[in-house]
PDB file of C-alpha atoms and ligand atoms in Angstrom:
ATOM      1  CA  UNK A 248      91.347-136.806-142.158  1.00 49.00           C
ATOM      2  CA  UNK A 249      89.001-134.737-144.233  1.00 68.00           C
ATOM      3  CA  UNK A 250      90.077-130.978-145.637  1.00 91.00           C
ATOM      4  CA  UNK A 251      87.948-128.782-143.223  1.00 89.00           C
ATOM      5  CA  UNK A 252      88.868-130.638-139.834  1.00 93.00           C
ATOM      6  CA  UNK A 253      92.790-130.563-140.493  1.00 96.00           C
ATOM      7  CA  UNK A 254      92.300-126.631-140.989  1.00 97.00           C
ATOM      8  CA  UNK A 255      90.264-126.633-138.151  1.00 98.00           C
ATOM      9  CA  UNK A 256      93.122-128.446-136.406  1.00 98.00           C
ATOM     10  CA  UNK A 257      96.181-126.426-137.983  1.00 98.00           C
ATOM     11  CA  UNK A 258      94.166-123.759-136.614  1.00 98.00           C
ATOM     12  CA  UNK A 259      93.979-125.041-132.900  1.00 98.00           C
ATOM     13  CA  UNK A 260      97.527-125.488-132.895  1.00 98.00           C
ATOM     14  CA  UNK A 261      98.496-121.784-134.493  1.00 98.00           C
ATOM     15  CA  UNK A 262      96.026-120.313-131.804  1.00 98.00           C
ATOM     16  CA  UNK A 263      97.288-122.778-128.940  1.00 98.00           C
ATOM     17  CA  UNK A 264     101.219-121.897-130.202  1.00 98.00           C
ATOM     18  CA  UNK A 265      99.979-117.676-130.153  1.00 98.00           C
ATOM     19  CA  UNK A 266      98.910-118.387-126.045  1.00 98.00           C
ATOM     20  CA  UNK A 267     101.713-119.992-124.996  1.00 98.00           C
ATOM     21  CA  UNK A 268     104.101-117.640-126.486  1.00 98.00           C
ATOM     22  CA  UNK A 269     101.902-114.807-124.182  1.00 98.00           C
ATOM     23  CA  UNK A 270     101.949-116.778-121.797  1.00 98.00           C
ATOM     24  CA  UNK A 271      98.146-117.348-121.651  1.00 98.00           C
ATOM     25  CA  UNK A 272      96.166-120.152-120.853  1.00 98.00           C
ATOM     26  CA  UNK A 273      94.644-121.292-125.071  1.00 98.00           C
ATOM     27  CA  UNK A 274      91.752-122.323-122.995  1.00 98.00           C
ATOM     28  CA  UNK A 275      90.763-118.525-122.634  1.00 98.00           C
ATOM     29  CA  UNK A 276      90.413-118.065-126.167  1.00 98.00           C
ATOM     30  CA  UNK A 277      87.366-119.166-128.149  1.00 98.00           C
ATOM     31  CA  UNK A 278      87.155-119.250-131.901  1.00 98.00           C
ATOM     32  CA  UNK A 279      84.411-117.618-134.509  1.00 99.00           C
ATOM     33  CA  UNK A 280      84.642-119.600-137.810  1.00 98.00           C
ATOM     34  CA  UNK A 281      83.896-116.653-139.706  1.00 98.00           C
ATOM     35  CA  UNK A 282      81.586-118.420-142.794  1.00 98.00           C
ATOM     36  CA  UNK A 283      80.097-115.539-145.336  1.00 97.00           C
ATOM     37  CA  UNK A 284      80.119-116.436-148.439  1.00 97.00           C
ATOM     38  CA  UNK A 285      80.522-120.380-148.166  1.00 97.00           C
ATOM     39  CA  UNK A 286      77.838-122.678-148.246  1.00 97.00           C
ATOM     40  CA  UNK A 287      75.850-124.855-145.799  1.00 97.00           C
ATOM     41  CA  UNK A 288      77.843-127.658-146.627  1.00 97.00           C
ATOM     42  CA  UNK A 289      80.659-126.291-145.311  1.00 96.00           C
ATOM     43  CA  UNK A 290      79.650-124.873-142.347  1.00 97.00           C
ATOM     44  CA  UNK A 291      78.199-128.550-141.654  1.00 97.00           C
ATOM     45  CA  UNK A 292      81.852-130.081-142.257  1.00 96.00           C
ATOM     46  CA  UNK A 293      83.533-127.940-139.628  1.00 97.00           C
ATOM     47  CA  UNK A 294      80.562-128.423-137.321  1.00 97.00           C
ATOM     48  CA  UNK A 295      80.966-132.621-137.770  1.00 96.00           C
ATOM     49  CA  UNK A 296      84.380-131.454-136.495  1.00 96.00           C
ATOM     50  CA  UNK A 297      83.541-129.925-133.581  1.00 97.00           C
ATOM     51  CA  UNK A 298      83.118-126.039-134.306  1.00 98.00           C
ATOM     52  CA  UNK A 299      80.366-124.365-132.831  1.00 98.00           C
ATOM     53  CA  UNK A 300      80.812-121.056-133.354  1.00 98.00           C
ATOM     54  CA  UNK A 301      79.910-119.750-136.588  1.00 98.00           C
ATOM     55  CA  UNK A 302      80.339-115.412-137.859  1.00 98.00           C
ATOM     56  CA  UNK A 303      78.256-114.315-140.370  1.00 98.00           C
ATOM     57  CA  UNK A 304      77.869-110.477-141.954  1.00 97.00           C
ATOM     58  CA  UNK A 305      75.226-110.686-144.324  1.00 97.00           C
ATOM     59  CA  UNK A 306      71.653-111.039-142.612  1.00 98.00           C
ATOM     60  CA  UNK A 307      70.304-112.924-145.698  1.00 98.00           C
ATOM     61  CA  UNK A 308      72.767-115.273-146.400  1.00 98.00           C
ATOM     62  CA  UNK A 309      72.968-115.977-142.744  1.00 98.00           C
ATOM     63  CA  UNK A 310      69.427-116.224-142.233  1.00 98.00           C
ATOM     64  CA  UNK A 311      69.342-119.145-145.062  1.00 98.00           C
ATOM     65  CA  UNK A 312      73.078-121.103-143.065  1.00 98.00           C
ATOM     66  CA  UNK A 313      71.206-120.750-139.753  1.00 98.00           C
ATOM     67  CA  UNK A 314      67.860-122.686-141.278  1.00 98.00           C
ATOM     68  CA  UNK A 315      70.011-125.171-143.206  1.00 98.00           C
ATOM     69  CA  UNK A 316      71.683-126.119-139.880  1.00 98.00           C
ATOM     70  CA  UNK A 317      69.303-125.782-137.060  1.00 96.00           C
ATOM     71  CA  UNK A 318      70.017-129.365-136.221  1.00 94.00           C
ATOM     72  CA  UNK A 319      73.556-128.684-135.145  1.00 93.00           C
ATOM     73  CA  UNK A 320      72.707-126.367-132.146  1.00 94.00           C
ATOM     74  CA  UNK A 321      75.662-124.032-133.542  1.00 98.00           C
ATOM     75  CA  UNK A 322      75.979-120.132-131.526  1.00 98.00           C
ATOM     76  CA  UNK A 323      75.550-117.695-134.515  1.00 98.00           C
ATOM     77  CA  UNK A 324      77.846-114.635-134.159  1.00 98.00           C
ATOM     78  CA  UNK A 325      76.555-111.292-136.163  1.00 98.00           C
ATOM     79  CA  UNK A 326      79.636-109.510-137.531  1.00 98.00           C
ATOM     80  CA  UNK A 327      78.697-107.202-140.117  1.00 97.00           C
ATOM     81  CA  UNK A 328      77.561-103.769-140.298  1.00 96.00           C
ATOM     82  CA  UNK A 329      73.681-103.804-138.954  1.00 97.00           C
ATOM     83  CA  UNK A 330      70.988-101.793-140.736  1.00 96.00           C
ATOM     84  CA  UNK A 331      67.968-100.574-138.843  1.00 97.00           C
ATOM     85  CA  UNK A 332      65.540-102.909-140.669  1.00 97.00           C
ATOM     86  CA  UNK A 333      67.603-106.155-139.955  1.00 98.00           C
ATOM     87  CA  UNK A 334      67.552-105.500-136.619  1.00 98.00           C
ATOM     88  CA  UNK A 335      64.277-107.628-135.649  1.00 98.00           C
ATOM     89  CA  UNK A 336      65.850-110.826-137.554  1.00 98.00           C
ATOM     90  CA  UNK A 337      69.411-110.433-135.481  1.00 98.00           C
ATOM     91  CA  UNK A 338      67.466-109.879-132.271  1.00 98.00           C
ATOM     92  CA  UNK A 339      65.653-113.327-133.021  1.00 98.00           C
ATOM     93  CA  UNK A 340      68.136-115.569-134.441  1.00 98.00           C
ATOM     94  CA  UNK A 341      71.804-114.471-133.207  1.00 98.00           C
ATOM     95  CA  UNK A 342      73.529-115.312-130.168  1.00 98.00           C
ATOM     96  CA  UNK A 343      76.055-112.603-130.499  1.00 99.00           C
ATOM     97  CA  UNK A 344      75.933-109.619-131.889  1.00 99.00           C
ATOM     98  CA  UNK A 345      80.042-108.247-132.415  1.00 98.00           C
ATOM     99  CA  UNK A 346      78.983-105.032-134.430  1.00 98.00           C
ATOM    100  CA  UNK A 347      77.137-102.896-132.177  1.00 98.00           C
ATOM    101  CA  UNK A 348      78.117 -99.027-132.591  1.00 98.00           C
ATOM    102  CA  UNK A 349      75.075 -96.929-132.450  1.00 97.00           C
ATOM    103  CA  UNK A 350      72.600 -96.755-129.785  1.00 98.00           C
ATOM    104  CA  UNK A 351      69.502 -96.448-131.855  1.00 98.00           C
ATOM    105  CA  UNK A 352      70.291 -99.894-133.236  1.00 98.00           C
ATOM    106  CA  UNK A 353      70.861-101.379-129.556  1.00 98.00           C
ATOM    107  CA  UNK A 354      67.523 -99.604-128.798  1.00 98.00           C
ATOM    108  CA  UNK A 355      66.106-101.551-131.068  1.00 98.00           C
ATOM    109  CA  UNK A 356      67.587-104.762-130.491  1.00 99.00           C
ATOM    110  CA  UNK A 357      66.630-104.729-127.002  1.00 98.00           C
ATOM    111  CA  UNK A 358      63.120-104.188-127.932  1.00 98.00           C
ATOM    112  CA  UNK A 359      63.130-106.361-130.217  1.00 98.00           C
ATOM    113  CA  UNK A 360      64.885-109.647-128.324  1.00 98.00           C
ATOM    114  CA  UNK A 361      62.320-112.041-128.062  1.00 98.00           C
ATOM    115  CA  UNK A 362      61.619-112.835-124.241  1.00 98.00           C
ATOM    116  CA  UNK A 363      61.938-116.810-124.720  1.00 98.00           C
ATOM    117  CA  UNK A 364      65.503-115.717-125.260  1.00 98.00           C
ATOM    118  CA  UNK A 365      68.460-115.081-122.541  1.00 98.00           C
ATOM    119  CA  UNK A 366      69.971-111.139-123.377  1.00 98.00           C
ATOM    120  CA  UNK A 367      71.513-110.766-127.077  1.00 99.00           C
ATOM    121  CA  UNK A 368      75.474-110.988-125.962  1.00 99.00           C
ATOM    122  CA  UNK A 369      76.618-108.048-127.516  1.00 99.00           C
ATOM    123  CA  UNK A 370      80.125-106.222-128.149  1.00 99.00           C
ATOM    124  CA  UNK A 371      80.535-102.787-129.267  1.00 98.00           C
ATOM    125  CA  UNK A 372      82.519-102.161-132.686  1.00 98.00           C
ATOM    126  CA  UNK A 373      85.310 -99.223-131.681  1.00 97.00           C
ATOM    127  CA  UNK A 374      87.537 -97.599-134.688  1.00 96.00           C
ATOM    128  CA  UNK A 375      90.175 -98.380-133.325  1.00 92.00           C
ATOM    129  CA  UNK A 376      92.429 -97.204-136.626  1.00 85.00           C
ATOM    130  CA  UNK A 377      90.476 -94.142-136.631  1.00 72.00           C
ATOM    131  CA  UNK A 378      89.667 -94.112-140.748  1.00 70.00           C
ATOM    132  CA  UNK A 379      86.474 -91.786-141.870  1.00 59.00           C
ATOM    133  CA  UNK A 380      85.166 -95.145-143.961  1.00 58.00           C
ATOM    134  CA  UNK A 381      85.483 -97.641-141.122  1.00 68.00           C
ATOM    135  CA  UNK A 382      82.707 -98.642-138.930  1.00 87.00           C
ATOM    136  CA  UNK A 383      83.093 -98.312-135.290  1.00 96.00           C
ATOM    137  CA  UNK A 384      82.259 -95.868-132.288  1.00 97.00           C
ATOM    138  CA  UNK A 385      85.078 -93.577-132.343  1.00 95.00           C
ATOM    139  CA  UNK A 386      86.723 -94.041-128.702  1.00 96.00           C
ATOM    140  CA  UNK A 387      85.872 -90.822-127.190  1.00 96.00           C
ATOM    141  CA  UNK A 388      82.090 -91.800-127.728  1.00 97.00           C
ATOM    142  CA  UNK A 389      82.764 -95.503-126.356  1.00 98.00           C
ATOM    143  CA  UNK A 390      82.148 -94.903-122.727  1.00 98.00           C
ATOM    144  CA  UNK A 391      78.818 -92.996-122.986  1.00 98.00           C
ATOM    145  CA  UNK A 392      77.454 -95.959-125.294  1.00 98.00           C
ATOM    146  CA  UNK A 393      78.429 -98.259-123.398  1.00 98.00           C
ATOM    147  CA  UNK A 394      76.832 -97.075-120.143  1.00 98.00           C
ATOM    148  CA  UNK A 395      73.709 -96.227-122.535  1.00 98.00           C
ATOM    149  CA  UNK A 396      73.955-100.289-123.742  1.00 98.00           C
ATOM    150  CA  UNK A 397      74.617-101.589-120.391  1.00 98.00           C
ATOM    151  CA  UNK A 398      71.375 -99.916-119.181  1.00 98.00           C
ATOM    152  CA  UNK A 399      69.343-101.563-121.834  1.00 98.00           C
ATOM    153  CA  UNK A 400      67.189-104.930-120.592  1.00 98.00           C
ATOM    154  CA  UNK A 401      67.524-107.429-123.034  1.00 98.00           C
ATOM    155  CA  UNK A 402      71.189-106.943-124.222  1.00 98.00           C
ATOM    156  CA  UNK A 403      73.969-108.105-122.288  1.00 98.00           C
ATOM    157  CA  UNK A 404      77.124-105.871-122.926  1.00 99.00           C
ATOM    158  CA  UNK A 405      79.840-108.382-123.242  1.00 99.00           C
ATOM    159  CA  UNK A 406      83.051-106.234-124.455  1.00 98.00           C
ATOM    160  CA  UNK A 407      84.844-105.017-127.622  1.00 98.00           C
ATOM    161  CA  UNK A 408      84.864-105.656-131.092  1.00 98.00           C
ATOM    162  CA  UNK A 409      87.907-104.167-133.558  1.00 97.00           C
ATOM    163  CA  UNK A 410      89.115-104.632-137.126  1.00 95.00           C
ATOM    164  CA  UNK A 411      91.917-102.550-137.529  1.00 94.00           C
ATOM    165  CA  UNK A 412      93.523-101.855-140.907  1.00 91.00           C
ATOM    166  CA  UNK A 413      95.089-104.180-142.630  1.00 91.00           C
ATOM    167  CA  UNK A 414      98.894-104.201-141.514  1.00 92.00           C
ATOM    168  CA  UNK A 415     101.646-106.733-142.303  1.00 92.00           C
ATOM    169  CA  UNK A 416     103.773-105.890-139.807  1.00 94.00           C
ATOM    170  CA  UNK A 417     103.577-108.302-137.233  1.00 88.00           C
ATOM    171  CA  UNK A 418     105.000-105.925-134.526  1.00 89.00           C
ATOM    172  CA  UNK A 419     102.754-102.974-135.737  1.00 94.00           C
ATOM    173  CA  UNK A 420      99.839-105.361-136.062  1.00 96.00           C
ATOM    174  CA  UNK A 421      99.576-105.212-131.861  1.00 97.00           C
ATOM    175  CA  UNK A 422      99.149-101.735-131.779  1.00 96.00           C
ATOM    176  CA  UNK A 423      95.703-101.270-132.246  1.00 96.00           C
ATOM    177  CA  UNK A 424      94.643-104.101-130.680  1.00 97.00           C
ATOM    178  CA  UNK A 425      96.736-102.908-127.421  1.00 97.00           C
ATOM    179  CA  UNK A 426      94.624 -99.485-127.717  1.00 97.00           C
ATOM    180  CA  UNK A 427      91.447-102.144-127.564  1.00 98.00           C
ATOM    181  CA  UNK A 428      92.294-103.745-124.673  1.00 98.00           C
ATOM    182  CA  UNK A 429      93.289-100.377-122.741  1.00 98.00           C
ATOM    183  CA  UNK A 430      89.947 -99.040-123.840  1.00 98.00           C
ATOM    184  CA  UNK A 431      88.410-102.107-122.175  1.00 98.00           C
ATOM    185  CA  UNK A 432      90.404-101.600-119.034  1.00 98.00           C
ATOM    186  CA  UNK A 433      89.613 -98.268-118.662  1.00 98.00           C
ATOM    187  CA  UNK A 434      86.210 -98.869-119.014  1.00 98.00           C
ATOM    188  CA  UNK A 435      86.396-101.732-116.191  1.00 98.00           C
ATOM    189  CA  UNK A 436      87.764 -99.401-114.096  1.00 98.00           C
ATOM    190  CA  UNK A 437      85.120 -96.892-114.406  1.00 97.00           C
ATOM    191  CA  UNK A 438      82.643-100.008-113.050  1.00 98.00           C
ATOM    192  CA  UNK A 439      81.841-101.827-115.880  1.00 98.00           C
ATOM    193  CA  UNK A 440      82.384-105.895-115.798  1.00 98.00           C
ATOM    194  CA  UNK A 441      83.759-106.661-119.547  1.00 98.00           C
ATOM    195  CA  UNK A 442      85.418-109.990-120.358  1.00 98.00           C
ATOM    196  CA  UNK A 443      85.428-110.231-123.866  1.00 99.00           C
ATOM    197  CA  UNK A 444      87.324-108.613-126.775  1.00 98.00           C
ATOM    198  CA  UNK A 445      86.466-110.130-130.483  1.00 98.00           C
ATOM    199  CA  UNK A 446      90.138-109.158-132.329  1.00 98.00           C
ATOM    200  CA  UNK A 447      91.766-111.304-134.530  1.00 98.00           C
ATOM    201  CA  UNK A 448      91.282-112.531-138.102  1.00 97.00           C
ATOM    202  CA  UNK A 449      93.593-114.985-140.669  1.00 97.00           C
ATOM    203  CA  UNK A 450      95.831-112.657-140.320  1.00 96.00           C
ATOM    204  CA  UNK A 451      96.910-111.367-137.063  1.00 97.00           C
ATOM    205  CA  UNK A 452      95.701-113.460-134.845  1.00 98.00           C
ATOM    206  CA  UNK A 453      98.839-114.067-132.649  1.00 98.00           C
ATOM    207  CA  UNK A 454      99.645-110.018-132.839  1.00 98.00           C
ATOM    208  CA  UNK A 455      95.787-110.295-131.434  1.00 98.00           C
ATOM    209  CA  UNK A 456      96.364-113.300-128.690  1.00 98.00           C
ATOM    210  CA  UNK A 457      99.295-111.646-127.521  1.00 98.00           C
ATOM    211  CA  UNK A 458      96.845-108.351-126.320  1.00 98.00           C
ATOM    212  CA  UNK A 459      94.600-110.003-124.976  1.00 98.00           C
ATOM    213  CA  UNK A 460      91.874-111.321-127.740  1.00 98.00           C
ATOM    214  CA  UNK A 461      89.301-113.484-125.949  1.00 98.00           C
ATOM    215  CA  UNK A 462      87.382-114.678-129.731  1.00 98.00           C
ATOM    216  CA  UNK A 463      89.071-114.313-132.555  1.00 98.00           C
ATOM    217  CA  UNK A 464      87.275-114.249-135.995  1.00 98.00           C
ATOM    218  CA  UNK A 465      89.028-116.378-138.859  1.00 98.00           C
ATOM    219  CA  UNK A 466      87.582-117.072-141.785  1.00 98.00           C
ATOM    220  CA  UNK A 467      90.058-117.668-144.715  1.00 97.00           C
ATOM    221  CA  UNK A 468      92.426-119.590-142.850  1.00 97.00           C
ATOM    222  CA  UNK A 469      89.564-122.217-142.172  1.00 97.00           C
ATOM    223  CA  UNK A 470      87.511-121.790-145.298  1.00 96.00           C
ATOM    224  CA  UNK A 471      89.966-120.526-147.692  1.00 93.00           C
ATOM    225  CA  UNK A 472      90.058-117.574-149.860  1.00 92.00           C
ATOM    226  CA  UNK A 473      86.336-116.007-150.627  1.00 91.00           C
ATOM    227  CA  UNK A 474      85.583-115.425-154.147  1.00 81.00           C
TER     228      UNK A 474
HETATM  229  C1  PLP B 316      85.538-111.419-142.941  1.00 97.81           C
HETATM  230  C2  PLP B 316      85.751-110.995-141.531  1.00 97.81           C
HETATM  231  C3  PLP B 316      86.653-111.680-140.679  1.00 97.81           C
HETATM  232  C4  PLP B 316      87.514-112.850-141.125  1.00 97.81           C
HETATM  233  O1  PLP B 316      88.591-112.432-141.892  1.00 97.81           O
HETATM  234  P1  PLP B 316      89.652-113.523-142.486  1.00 97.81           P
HETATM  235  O2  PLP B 316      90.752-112.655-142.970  1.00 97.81           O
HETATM  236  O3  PLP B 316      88.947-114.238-143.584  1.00 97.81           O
HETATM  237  O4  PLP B 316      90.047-114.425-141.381  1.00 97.81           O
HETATM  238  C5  PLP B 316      86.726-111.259-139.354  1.00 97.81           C
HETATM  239  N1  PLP B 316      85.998-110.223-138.891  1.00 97.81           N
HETATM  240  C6  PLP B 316      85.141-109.546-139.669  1.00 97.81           C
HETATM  241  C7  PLP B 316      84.373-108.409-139.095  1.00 97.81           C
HETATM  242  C8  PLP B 316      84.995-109.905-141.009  1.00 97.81           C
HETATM  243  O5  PLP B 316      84.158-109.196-141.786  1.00 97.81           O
END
């Protein structure tokens, strides 16, 4: 078996392993191949194996992956921070956009979602650690957003996006991800009809499964280290 579909495999398993040991069904739990900084070629191997859901954070880069592999029919994830003038180009080649944390960007990016297009899927970033330098609603803004995003036409307001400091801790690694999923709770109690929340990366994906991730987002575990 070639290099990229036994990681993609190892990587089944580790995710499959994290569901049963919460008790959850792996079949709830989808997988972003998180792909900046690798090229085309790779993305293509771990497509010919069956992954069709590719992350990217940097528009231009991404822009160039998503040409280079049109043939592949692959669901492009947005992941990175989102600038006001990239907004047009994420409306009208992304599937999913995981970063969302301000609403003059969603503003835009319902405006801008071309109409021969279903809604932009769309999670809202929260900062969940609560550090000045991360990006990310702070969680006593979340609930006003995300009745502001819900209201807009052409985005559809899937869930919740984290990523939480760096922690090697496996048992401290769930704590922020548990204050994600209670923020998504709370919100579906106030009315609101989430079902997805992006947490998870290389490494702490099983402190993420075991709260309740929906898509996690692994790069370097597929890939390998970025240079
Ligand atoms: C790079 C990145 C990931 C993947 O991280 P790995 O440690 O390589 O698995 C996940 N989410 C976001 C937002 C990223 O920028």
């Amino acid at each position: 078996m070639n290099e990229p579909a036994e990681r993609l495999q190892q990587l089944h398993e580790r995710i499959r392993r994290a569901a049963l040991a919460a008790g959850r069904d792996p079949a709830t739990i989808g997988l972003v191949a998180v792909s900046k900084t690798h090229p085309p070629a790779a993305l293509a191997a771990l497509a010919a194996a069956g992954q069709r859901r590719f992350g990217e954070n940097y528009l231009q880069e991404a822009l160039e992956k998503i040409e280079a592999l049109a043939d592949s029919a692959l669901e492009w994830h947005f992941i990175g921070p989102v600038q006001s003038n990239k907004t047009r180009a994420i409306a009208g080649r992304f599937h999913w956009l995981h970063s969302l944390d301000r609403l003059r960007i969603a503003r835009r990016l319902s405006e801008q979602r071309p109409a021969w297009l279903p809604p932009l899927q769309v999670c809202l970033q929260v900062n969940i650690s609560g550090e000045a330098t991360k990006s990310g609603v702070p969680p006593e803004a979340l609930p006003e957003l995300a009745r502001q995003v819900a209201s807009l036409p052409r985005l559809r307001l899937r869930g919740l996006m984290a990523l939480p400091a760096p922690e090697s801790d496996p048992q401290r690694q769930r704590a922020p991800f548990a204050r994600l999923r209670g923020a998504l709770e709370s919100l579906n109690r106030q009315g609101f009809d989430l079902d997805t929340l992006s947490m998870g990366t290389s490494a702490d994906l099983e402190a993420a499964i075991a709260e309740g991730a929906t898509l996690v987002r692994i790069g370097t575990a597929l890939f390998g280290p970025r240079s």
